[in-house]
Amino acid sequence: MARLWNLLSVLVLALATGLADAATRDGRLHGNIARRPSVPPVPAPADAPVTSRNGTQLPPYNQTYYFDQLIDHTNPSLGTFKQRFWTTYEWYEAGGPVVLFTPGEANAQPYSGYLTNRTVNGQIAQELGGVTIVLEHRYYGLSNPYDDLSVKSLKFHTIQQAIDDLEYFAKRADLPMPGGDALKPGQAPWVLIGGSYSGALTSFTMVNKPNLFQAAYASSAVVESIVDYWGYFEPIRQFMPQNCSADVQAVIAHIDEVFTSGNRKEINNIKALFNMSALTHLDDVAGALRNNLWDWQSLSPSSKGGQFFEFCDALEVKNGVSAGPKGWGLQHALQAWAAHWTGGYYADLCGDEDVVSCLGTYDPTQDIWTDTSVDNAGRSWMWIVCNEVGFYQEGAPAYWPTLVTRLVQPAYDERQCTYMFPEAFEHLGHLPVPKVDATNRAYNGWFVQENHLFFANGHRDPWREATLAADGTHFRSTAGQPLAISDGFHCSDLNTVNGQVDATVLAVQQQGVKTIAGWVREWKPSKH
């Protein structure tokens, strides 16, 4: 039953992150492309009638609406495109807020649960008599200015255009509800909510569009753009079972040593052990083993285990006995990892794809690099990664313990950018380096100081090191910009059910709702 639950959870995530174009079970285009910082989807109640507080039957949560969004906010003459959104006013009372949420880098259709009190969005709307909205981010799902994702079409896919979208929507959208044409900023308080990348977008919007939103809630917000984001694996190392961490580090250190030794026999033995003999490039082989660590991102307080802990059990439980804190050691861990990988994990990850198609990254003619069809979240996110945010998930520096290979460095991912977007980068004469300094300067990164901006984070979030909860940063929580940290994982506080099983997540949710409510009650009408 637990295995079935894990597979169902993965299916929901994959649907939200682009299953139609995915090669892997978690929605990625390829087994050696890093995880996106996606908001976990929350489905709305199936077939449940939706009624307002006065008993009026309302459209279902999955009713899709369309907004005419500008293609280019710097040149309105280029026209508009249809941007999808979903909304409900089941809790609305006169004077209540408009709670706006975008899931960011995903098709937004599976996120209709963010209209409901299954999420903190709905909790806030229910508490304050508000409207909830889910707005699909430009260039994701079916909200595309053009009919492909070519480099020419992606010209208007930038963080700033996405911020401008939020402003234009707030100021121009007539919501499908009684009085929905009189709920613009200045006529009603607006609350912006986001998680992960869209949490960063929330922070960036508060910086870039002061006084547009009365309040904002940013969960697991990756506000600091970082090229070499080896810190992704640091919360995993800190919070995973100690014996598993010890053995993973031992295996990776051994593989890196062998792969840099030049000993072809030993190299081939390791490749054969993991059924990766067909892979030519050793960084592809070693990099593929990151997948077992990436599974940590799928965990939540309510997930009841998952693939990550199945992996650790495979390494650490021998004949019904668990290893001590130092693990079983290299010899057992290497064989156990390989047996787990070849005994079902690879098939779960890659399906019926061969190892070169699923894990090899050196063929620029593969469909993953050349497919420009829309609703391809992996490609759309890669454009932002390659140009503005980085977040390449690599091995730690030599002076720091590492759970993943040091053979994979930023150049590995930057090469992938040239394969996916050759027209954008081939003229450079060198690998493209994301302009993270410009992004951090434009939107203040870690050093954001805004009023009415609530940050929520989790100690066990693999994206923690790009948030205000990063190790060594020591950012203070203030009345105007609170920083609340739970024992949760990635965006755990957005999902109501996580607060029902983890008291620290519940405390963050309660603090967030109370804080946002206080700020909303301070709002006064104005000319906006």
PDB file of C-alpha atoms in Angstrom, residues 59-69 81-89 98-103 107-109 111-112 115 131-137 140 142-143 165-166 169-170 172-177 180 190:
ATOM      1  CA  PRO A  59     -18.599  27.273 -10.818  1.00  0.00           C
ATOM      2  CA  PRO A  60     -16.367  24.280 -10.037  1.00  0.00           C
ATOM      3  CA  TYR A  61     -12.789  24.884  -8.970  1.00  0.00           C
ATOM      4  CA  ASN A  62     -11.489  23.580 -12.305  1.00  0.00           C
ATOM      5  CA  GLN A  63     -13.411  26.160 -14.356  1.00  0.00           C
ATOM      6  CA  THR A  64     -10.814  27.830 -16.575  1.00  0.00           C
ATOM      7  CA  TYR A  65     -10.863  31.569 -17.339  1.00  0.00           C
ATOM      8  CA  TYR A  66      -8.707  33.633 -19.694  1.00  0.00           C
ATOM      9  CA  PHE A  67      -7.108  37.053 -19.335  1.00  0.00           C
ATOM     10  CA  ASP A  68      -5.684  39.147 -22.173  1.00  0.00           C
ATOM     11  CA  GLN A  69      -2.086  39.593 -21.009  1.00  0.00           C
ATOM     12  CA  PHE A  81      -1.966  36.458 -25.359  1.00  0.00           C
ATOM     13  CA  LYS A  82      -4.467  34.374 -23.414  1.00  0.00           C
ATOM     14  CA  GLN A  83      -3.282  33.765 -19.863  1.00  0.00           C
ATOM     15  CA  ARG A  84      -5.214  31.108 -17.980  1.00  0.00           C
ATOM     16  CA  PHE A  85      -6.503  31.541 -14.451  1.00  0.00           C
ATOM     17  CA  TRP A  86      -8.820  29.859 -11.986  1.00  0.00           C
ATOM     18  CA  THR A  87     -10.794  31.523  -9.213  1.00  0.00           C
ATOM     19  CA  THR A  88     -13.523  31.117  -6.625  1.00  0.00           C
ATOM     20  CA  TYR A  89     -15.368  33.511  -4.353  1.00  0.00           C
ATOM     21  CA  VAL A  98      -8.081  39.156  -3.374  1.00  0.00           C
ATOM     22  CA  VAL A  99      -5.559  36.340  -2.780  1.00  0.00           C
ATOM     23  CA  LEU A 100      -3.432  35.838  -5.892  1.00  0.00           C
ATOM     24  CA  PHE A 101      -1.144  32.832  -6.384  1.00  0.00           C
ATOM     25  CA  THR A 102       0.944  31.548  -9.270  1.00  0.00           C
ATOM     26  CA  PRO A 103       2.562  28.103  -9.066  1.00  0.00           C
ATOM     27  CA  ASN A 107       1.253  23.908 -15.946  1.00  0.00           C
ATOM     28  CA  ALA A 108      -1.147  25.452 -13.425  1.00  0.00           C
ATOM     29  CA  GLN A 109      -4.139  23.193 -14.038  1.00  0.00           C
ATOM     30  CA  TYR A 111      -3.035  23.488  -8.720  1.00  0.00           C
ATOM     31  CA  SER A 112      -6.753  24.211  -8.307  1.00  0.00           C
ATOM     32  CA  LEU A 115      -8.157  27.963  -4.387  1.00  0.00           C
ATOM     33  CA  VAL A 131     -11.370  35.654  -3.272  1.00  0.00           C
ATOM     34  CA  THR A 132      -8.704  33.145  -4.332  1.00  0.00           C
ATOM     35  CA  ILE A 133      -7.007  33.093  -7.755  1.00  0.00           C
ATOM     36  CA  VAL A 134      -4.492  30.745  -9.388  1.00  0.00           C
ATOM     37  CA  LEU A 135      -2.753  32.463 -12.316  1.00  0.00           C
ATOM     38  CA  GLU A 136      -0.675  30.466 -14.791  1.00  0.00           C
ATOM     39  CA  HIS A 137       2.824  31.858 -15.348  1.00  0.00           C
ATOM     40  CA  TYR A 140       3.977  27.461 -18.920  1.00  0.00           C
ATOM     41  CA  LEU A 142      -1.214  26.857 -22.198  1.00  0.00           C
ATOM     42  CA  SER A 143      -0.370  30.492 -21.356  1.00  0.00           C
ATOM     43  CA  ASP A 165       2.166  40.247 -15.598  1.00  0.00           C
ATOM     44  CA  LEU A 166       1.116  40.205 -11.954  1.00  0.00           C
ATOM     45  CA  PHE A 169      -3.502  41.300 -14.095  1.00  0.00           C
ATOM     46  CA  ALA A 170      -4.205  42.933 -10.734  1.00  0.00           C
ATOM     47  CA  ARG A 172      -6.908  45.097 -15.365  1.00  0.00           C
ATOM     48  CA  ALA A 173      -8.651  41.798 -14.590  1.00  0.00           C
ATOM     49  CA  ASP A 174     -12.415  41.829 -14.160  1.00  0.00           C
ATOM     50  CA  LEU A 175     -13.058  38.796 -11.984  1.00  0.00           C
ATOM     51  CA  PRO A 176     -15.989  36.495 -12.904  1.00  0.00           C
ATOM     52  CA  MET A 177     -18.122  37.283  -9.869  1.00  0.00           C
ATOM     53  CA  GLY A 180     -15.647  41.568  -9.941  1.00  0.00           C
ATOM     54  CA  TRP A 190      -4.562  42.253  -2.700  1.00  0.00           C
TER      55      TRP A 190
END
